[in-house]
PDB file of C-alpha atoms in Angstrom:
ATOM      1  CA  UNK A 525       0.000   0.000   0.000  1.00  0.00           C
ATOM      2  CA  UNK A 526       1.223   3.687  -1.026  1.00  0.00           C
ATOM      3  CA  UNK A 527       2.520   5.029   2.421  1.00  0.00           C
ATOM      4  CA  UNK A 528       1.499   8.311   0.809  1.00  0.00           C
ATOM      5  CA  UNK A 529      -2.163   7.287   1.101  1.00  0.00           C
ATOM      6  CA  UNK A 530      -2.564   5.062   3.849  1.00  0.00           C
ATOM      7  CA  UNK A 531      -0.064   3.784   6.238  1.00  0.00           C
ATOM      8  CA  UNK A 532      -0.322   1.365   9.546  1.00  0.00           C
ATOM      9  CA  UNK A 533      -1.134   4.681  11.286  1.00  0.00           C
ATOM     10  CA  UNK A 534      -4.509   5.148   9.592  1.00  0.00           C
ATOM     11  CA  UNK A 535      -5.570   1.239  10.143  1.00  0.00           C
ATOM     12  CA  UNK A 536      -5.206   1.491  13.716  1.00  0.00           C
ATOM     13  CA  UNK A 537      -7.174   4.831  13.801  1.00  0.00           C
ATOM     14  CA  UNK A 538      -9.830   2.466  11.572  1.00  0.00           C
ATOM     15  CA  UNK A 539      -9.914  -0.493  13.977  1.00  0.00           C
ATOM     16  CA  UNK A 540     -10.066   2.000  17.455  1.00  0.00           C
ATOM     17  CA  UNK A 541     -11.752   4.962  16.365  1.00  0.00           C
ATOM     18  CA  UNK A 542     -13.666   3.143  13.712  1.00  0.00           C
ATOM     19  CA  UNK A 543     -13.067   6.471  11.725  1.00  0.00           C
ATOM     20  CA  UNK A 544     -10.447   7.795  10.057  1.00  0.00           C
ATOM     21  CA  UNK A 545      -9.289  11.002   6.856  1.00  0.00           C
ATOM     22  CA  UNK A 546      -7.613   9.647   3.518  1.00  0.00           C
ATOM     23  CA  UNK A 547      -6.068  12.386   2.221  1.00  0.00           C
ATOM     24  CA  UNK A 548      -6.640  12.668  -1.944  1.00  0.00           C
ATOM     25  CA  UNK A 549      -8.255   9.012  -2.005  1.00  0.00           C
ATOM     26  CA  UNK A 550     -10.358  10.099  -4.970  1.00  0.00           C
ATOM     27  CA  UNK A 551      -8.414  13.392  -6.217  1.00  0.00           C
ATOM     28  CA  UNK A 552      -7.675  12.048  -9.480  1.00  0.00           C
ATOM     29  CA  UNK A 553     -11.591  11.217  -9.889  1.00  0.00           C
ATOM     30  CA  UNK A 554     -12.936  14.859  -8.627  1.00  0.00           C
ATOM     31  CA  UNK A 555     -14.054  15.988 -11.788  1.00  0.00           C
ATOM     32  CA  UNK A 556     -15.803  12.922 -13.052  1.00  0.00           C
ATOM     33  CA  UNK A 557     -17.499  12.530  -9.907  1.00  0.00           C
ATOM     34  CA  UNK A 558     -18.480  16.181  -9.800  1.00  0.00           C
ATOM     35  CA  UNK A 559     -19.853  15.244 -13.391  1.00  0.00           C
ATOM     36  CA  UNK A 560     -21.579  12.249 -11.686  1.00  0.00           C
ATOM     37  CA  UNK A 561     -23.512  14.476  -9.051  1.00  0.00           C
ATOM     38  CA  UNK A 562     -24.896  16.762 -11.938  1.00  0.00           C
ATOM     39  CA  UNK A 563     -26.069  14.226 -13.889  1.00  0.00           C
ATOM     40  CA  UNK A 564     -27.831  12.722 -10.654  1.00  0.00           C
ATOM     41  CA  UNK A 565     -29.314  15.563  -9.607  1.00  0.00           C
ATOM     42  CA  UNK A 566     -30.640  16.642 -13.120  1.00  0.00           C
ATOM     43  CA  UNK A 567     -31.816  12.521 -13.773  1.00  0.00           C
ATOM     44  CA  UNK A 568     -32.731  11.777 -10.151  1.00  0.00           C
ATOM     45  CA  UNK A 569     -33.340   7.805  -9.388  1.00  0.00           C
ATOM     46  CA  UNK A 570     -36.137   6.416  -7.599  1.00  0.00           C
ATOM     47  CA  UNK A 571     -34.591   6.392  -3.994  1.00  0.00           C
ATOM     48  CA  UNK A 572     -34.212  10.554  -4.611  1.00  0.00           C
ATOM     49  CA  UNK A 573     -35.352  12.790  -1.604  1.00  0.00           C
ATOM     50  CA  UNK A 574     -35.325  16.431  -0.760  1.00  0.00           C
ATOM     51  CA  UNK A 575     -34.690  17.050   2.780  1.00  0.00           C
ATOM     52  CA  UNK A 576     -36.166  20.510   3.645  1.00  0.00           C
ATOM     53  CA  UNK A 577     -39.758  21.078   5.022  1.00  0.00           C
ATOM     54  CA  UNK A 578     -41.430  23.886   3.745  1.00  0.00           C
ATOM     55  CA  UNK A 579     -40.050  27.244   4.329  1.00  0.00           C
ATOM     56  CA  UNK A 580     -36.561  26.006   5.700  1.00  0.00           C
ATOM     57  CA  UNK A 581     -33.604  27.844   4.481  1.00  0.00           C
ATOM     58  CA  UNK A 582     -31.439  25.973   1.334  1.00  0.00           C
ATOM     59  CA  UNK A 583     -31.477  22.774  -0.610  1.00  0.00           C
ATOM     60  CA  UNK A 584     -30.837  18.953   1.050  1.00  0.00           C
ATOM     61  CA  UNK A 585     -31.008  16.380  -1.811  1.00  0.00           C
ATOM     62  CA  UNK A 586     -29.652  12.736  -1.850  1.00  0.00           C
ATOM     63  CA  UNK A 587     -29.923   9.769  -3.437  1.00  0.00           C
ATOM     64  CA  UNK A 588     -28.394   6.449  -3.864  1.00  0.00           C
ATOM     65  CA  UNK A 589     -28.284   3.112  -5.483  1.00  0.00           C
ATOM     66  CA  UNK A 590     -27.227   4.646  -9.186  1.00  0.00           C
ATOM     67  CA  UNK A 591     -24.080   3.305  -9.965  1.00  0.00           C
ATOM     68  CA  UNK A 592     -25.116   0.584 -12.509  1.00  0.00           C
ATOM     69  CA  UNK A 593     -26.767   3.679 -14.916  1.00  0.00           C
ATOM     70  CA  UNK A 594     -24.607   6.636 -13.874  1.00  0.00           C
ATOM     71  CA  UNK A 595     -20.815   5.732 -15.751  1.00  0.00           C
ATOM     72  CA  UNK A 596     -18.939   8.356 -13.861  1.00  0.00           C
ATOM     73  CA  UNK A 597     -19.979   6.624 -10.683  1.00  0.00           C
ATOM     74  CA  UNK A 598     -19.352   3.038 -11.680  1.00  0.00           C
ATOM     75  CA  UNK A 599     -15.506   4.736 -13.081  1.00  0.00           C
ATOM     76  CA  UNK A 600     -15.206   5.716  -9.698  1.00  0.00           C
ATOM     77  CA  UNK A 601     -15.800   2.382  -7.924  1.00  0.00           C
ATOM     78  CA  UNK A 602     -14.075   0.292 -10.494  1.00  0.00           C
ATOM     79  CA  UNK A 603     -11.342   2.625 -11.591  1.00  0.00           C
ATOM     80  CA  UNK A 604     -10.207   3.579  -8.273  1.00  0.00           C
ATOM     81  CA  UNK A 605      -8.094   2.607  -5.668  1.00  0.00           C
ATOM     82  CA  UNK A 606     -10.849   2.463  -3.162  1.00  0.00           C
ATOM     83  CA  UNK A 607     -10.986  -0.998  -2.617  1.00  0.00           C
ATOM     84  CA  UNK A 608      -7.887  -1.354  -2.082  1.00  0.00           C
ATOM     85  CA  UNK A 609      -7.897   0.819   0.538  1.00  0.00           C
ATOM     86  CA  UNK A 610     -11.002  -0.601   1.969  1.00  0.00           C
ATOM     87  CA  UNK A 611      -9.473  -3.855   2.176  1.00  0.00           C
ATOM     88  CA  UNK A 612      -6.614  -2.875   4.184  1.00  0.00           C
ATOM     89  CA  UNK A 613      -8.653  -0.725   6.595  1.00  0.00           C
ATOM     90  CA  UNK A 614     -11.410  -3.358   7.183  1.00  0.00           C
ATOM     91  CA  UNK A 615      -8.349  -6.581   7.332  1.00  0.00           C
ATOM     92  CA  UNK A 616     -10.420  -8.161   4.442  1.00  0.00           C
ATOM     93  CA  UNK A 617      -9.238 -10.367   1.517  1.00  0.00           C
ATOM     94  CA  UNK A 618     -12.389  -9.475  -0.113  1.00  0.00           C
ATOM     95  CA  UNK A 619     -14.466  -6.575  -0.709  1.00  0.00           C
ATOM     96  CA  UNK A 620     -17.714  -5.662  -2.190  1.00  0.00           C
ATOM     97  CA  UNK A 621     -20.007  -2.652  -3.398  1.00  0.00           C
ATOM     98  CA  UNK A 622     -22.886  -2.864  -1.161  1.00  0.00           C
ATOM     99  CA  UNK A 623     -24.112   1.094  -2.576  1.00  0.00           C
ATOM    100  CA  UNK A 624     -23.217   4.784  -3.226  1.00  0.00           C
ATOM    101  CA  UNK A 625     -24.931   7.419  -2.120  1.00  0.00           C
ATOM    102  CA  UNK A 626     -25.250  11.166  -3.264  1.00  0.00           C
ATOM    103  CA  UNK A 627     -25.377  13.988  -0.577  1.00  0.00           C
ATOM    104  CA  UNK A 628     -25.518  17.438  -1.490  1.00  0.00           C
ATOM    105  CA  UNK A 629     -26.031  20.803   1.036  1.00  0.00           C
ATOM    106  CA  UNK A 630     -26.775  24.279  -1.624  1.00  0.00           C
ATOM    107  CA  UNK A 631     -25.676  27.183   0.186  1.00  0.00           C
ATOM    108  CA  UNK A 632     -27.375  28.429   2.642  1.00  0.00           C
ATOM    109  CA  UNK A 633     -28.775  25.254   4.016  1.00  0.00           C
ATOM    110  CA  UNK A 634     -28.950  25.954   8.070  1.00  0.00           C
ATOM    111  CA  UNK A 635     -30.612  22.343   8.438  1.00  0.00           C
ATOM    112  CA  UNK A 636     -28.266  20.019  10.223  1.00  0.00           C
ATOM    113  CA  UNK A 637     -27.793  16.540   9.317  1.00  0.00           C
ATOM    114  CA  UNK A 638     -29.016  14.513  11.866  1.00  0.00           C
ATOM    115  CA  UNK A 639     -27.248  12.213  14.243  1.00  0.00           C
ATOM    116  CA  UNK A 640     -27.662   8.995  13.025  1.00  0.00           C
ATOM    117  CA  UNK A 641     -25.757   5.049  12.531  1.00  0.00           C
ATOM    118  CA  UNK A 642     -25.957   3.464   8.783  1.00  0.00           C
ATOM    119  CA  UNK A 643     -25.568   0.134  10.610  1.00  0.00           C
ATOM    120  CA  UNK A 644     -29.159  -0.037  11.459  1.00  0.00           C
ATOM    121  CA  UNK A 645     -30.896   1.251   8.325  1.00  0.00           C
ATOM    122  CA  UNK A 646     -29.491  -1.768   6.460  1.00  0.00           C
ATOM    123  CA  UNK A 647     -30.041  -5.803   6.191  1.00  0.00           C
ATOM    124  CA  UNK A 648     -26.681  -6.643   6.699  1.00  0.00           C
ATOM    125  CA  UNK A 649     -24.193  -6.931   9.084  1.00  0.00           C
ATOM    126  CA  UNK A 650     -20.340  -8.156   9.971  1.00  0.00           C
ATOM    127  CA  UNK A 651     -17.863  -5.862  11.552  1.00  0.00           C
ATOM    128  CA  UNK A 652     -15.749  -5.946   8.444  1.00  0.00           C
ATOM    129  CA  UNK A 653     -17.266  -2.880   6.797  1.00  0.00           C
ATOM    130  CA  UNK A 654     -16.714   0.788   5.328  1.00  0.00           C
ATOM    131  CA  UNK A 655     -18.090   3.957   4.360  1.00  0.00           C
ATOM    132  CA  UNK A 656     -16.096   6.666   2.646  1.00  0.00           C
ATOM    133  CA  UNK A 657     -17.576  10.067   2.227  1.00  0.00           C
ATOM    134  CA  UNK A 658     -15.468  12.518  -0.199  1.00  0.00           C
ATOM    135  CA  UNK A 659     -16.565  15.702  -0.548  1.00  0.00           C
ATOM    136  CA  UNK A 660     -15.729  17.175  -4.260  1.00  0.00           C
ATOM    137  CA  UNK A 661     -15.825  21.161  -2.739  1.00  0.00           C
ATOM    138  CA  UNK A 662     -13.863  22.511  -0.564  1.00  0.00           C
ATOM    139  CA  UNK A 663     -15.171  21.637   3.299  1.00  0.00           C
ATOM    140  CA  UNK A 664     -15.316  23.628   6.866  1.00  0.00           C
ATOM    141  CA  UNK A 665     -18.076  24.042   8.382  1.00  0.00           C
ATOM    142  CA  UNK A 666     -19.934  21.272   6.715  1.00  0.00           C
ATOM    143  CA  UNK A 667     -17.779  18.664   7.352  1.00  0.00           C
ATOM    144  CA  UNK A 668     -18.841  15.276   8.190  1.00  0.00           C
ATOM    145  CA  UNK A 669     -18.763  15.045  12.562  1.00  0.00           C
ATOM    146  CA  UNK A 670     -17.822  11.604  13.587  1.00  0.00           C
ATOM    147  CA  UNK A 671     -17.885  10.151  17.457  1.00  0.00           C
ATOM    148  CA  UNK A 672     -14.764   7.988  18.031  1.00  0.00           C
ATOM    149  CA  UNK A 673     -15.539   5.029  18.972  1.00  0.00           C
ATOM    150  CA  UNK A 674     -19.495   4.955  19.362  1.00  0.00           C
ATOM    151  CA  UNK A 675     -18.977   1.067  16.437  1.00  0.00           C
ATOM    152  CA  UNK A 676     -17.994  -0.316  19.699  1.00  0.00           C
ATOM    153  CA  UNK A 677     -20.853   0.537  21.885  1.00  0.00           C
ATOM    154  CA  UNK A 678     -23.214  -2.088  23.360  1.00  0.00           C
ATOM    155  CA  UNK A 679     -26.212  -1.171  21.190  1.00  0.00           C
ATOM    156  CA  UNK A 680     -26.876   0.516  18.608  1.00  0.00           C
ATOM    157  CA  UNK A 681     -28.476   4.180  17.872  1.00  0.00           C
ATOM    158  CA  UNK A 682     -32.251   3.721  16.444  1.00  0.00           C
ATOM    159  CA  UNK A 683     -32.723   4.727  13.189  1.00  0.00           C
ATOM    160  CA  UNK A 684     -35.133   7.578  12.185  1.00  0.00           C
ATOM    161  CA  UNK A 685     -36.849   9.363   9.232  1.00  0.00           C
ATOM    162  CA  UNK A 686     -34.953  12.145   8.404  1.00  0.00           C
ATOM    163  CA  UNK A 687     -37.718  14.729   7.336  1.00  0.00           C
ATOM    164  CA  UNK A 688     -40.254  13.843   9.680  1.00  0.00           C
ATOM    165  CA  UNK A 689     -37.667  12.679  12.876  1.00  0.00           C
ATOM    166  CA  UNK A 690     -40.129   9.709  13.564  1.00  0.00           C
ATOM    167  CA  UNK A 691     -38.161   6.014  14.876  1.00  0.00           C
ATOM    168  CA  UNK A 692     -37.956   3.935  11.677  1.00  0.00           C
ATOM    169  CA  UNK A 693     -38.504   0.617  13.847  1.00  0.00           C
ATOM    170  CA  UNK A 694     -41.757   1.214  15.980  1.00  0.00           C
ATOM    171  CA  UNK A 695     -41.573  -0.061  19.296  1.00  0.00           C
ATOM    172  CA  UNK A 696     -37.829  -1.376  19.157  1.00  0.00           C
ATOM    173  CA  UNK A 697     -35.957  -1.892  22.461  1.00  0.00           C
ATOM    174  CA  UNK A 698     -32.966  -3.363  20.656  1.00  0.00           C
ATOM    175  CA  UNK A 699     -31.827   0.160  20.427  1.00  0.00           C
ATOM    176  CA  UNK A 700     -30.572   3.165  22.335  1.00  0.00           C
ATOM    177  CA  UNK A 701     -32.169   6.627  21.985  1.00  0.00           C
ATOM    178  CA  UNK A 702     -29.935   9.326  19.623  1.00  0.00           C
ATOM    179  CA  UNK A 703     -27.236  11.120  21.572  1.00  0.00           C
ATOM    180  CA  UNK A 704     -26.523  14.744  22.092  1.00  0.00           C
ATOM    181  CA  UNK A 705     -22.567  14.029  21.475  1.00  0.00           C
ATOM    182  CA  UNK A 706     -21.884  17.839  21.637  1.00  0.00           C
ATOM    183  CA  UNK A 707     -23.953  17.840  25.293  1.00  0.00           C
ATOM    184  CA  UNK A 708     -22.685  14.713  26.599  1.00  0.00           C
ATOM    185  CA  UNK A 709     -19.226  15.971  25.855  1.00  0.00           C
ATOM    186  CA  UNK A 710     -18.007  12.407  23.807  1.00  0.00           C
ATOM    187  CA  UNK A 711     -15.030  13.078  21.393  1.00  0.00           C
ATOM    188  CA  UNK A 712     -15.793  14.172  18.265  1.00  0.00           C
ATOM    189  CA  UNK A 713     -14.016  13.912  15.252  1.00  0.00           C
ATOM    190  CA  UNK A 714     -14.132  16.608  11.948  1.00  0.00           C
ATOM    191  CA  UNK A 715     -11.994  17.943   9.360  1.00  0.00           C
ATOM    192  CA  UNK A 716     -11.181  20.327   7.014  1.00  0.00           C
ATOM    193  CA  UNK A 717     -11.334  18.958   3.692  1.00  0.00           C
ATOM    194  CA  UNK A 718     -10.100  19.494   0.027  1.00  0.00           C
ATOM    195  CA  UNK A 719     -12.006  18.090  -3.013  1.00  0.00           C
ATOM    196  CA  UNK A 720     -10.893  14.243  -3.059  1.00  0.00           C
ATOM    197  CA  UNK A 721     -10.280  13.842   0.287  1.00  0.00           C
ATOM    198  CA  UNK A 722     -12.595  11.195   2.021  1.00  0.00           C
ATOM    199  CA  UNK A 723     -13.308  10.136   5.881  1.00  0.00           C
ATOM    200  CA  UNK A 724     -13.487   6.157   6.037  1.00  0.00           C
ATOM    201  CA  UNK A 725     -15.717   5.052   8.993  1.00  0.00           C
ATOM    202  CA  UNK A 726     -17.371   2.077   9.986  1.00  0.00           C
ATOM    203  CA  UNK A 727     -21.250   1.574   9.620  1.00  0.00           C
ATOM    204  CA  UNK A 728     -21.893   1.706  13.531  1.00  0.00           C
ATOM    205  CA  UNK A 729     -19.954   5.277  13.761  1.00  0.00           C
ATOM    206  CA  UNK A 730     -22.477   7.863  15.136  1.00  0.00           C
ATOM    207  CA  UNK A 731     -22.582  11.198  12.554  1.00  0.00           C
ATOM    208  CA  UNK A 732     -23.841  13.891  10.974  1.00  0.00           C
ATOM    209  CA  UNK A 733     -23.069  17.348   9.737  1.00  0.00           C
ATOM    210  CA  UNK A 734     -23.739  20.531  10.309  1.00  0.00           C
ATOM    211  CA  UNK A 735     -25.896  23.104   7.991  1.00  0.00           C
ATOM    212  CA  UNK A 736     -24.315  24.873   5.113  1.00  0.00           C
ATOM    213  CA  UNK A 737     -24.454  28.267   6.280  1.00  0.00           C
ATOM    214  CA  UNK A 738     -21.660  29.542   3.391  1.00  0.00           C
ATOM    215  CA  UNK A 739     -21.902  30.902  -0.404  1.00  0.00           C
ATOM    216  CA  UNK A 740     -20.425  27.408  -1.632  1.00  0.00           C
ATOM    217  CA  UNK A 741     -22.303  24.078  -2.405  1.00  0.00           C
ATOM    218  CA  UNK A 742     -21.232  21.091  -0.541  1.00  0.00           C
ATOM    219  CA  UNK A 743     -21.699  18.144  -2.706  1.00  0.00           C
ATOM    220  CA  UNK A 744     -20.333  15.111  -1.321  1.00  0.00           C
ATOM    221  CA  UNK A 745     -20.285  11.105  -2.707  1.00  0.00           C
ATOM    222  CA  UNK A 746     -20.096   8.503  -0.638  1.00  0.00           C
ATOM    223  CA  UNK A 747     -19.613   4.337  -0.722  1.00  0.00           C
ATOM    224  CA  UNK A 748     -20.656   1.719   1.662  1.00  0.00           C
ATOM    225  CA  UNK A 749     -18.204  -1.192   1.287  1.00  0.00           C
ATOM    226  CA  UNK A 750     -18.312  -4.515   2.655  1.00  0.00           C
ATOM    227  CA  UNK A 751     -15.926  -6.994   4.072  1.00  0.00           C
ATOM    228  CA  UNK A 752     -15.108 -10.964   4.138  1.00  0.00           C
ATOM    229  CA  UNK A 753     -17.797 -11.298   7.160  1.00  0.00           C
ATOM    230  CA  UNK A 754     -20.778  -9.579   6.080  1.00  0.00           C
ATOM    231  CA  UNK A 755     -23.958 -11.193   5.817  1.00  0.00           C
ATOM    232  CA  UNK A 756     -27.238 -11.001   5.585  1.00  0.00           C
ATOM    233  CA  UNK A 757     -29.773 -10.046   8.400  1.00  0.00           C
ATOM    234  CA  UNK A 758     -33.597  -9.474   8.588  1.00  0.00           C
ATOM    235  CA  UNK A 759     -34.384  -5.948  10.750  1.00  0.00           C
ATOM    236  CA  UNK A 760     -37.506  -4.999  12.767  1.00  0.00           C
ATOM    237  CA  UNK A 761     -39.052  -3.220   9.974  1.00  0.00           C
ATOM    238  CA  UNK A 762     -38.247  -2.036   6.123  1.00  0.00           C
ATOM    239  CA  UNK A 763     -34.416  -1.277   5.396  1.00  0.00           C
ATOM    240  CA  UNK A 764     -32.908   1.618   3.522  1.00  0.00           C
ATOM    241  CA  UNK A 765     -31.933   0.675   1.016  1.00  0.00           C
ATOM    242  CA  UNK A 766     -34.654  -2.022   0.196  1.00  0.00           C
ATOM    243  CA  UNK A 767     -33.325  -3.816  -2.529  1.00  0.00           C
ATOM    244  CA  UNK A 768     -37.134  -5.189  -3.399  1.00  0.00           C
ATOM    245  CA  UNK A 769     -36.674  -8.735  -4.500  1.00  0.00           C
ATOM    246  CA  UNK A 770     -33.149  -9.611  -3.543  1.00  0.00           C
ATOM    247  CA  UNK A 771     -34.221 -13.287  -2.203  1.00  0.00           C
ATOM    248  CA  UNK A 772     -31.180 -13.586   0.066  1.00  0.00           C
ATOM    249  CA  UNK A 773     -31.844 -15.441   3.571  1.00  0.00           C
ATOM    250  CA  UNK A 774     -30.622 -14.968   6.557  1.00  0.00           C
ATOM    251  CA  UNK A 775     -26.760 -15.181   6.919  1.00  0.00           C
ATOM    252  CA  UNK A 776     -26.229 -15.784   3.500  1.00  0.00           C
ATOM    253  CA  UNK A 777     -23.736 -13.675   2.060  1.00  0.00           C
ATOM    254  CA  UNK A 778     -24.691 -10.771   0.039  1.00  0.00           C
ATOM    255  CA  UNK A 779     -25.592 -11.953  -3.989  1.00  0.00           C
ATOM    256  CA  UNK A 780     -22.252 -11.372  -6.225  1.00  0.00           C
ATOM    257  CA  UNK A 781     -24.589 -10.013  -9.072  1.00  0.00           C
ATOM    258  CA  UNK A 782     -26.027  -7.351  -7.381  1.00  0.00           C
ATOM    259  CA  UNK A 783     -23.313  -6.298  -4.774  1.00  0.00           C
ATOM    260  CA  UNK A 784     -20.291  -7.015  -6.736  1.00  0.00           C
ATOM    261  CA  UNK A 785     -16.487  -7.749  -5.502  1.00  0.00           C
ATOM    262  CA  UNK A 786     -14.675  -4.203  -6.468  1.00  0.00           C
ATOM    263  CA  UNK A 787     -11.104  -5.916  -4.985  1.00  0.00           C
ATOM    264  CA  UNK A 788      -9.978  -9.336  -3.681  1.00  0.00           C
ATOM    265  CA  UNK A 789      -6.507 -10.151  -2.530  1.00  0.00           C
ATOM    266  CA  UNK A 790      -4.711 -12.731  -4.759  1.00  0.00           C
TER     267      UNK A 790
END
């Protein structure tokens, strides 16, 4: 591995902190990815949202799921060195696309992104897993907030509805209620970033972002990679993403032709 990307450094950060910045992970694909994002937002897919309730300040779009009709996105995954680096961080021979997702803040956005796990919106599971989020402007105050830590804690966060802040699994004891880590005083982790750069965390890392109070957009992609241990798991309710008809069972591992291996150690 290029010491000038990642180093042993950053995979301990991984394992402990469960988080960690790769500096210029995706600089060589900033343009094609900004490309990407326009084309998404212009041709937006069926799991498309807008964020904002009436009257609120800005613009909060995202989608995901697009990869297999948006080239610039499948360049990215395939093209890369992503997986590469995934597989080092996560200490897996294997790893494979589980989705992407789009996330873009217009200036002047004061709505927060909520506190929130990706662990628990999905059907699988394995601690072998990683997200990278990579910003493709310029990032301050809008940065991606991560809480150290918080993949190892005894339960996980309950998932809820962005918009309308209700629990996505009704009646769920399984889960603890969502944190105030800025009032509880737990360490949390941000950064300034450049276009390309990306934060690698694991799927049970508490996080969100704050608004985007500047003049600049803040459009950011983001991957959800998966490990040698992942499998698959039924949840209390509907997942996000669905994947309607998918047919898996429970811990099988995830279907090769719809969650393809992006690397795999020879």
């Amino acid at each position: 591995m290029d010491r000038h990307l990642i180093n042993n450094s950053h995979i301990k950060s991984f394992q402990e902190d469960g988080v960690v910045l790769v500096k210029g992970l995706f600089k060589d694909f900033v343009d094609i990815i900004r490309d990407g994002i326009d084309y998404n937002i212009k041709n937006p897919g069926p799991y498309s949202a807008e964020n904002l309730h009436a009257g609120e300040s800005g613009r909060v779009f995202d989608d995901y799921c697009n990869w297999s009709r948006i080239p610039q996105f499948k360049d990215v995954i395939f093209q890369s060195r992503v997986g590469e680096v995934a597989a080092a961080l996560m200490s897996s021979k294997k790893v494979q696309l589980f989705h992407d997702h789009v996330l873009v803040k217009e200036p002047g956005t004061s709505k927060p992104t909520p506190w929130h796990q990706d662990g628990p919106y999905y059907f699988v599971e394995g601690i072998q897993n990683v997200s990278f989020w990579c910003p493709v402007d310029q990032v301050t105050d809008a940065s991606l907030r991560c809480v150290a830590g918080s993949h190892l804690w005894a339960k996980p966060v309950l998932p809820t509805k962005w918009l309308s802040e209700e629990d996505f699994y009704a009646g769920e004891d399984k889960y603890m209620p969502v944190p105030d880590p800025d009032l509880e005083g737990m360490r949390v982790l941000e950064w300034t970033m450049e276009p390309g750069d990306a934060v690698a965390f694991n799927y049970g890392i508490l996080h969100g972002a704050r608004g985007n109070e500047t003049n600049s957009r803040r459009r950011a992609f983001s991957l959800r990679l998966l490990g040698d241990d992942a499998v698959y798991v039924e949840r209390p309710g509907p997942t996000s993403p669905p994947f309607p008809g998918h047919q898996m069972k429970v811990g099988d591992s995830l279907r090769e032709d719809w969650f393809p291996t992006i690397f795999e150690t020879r």
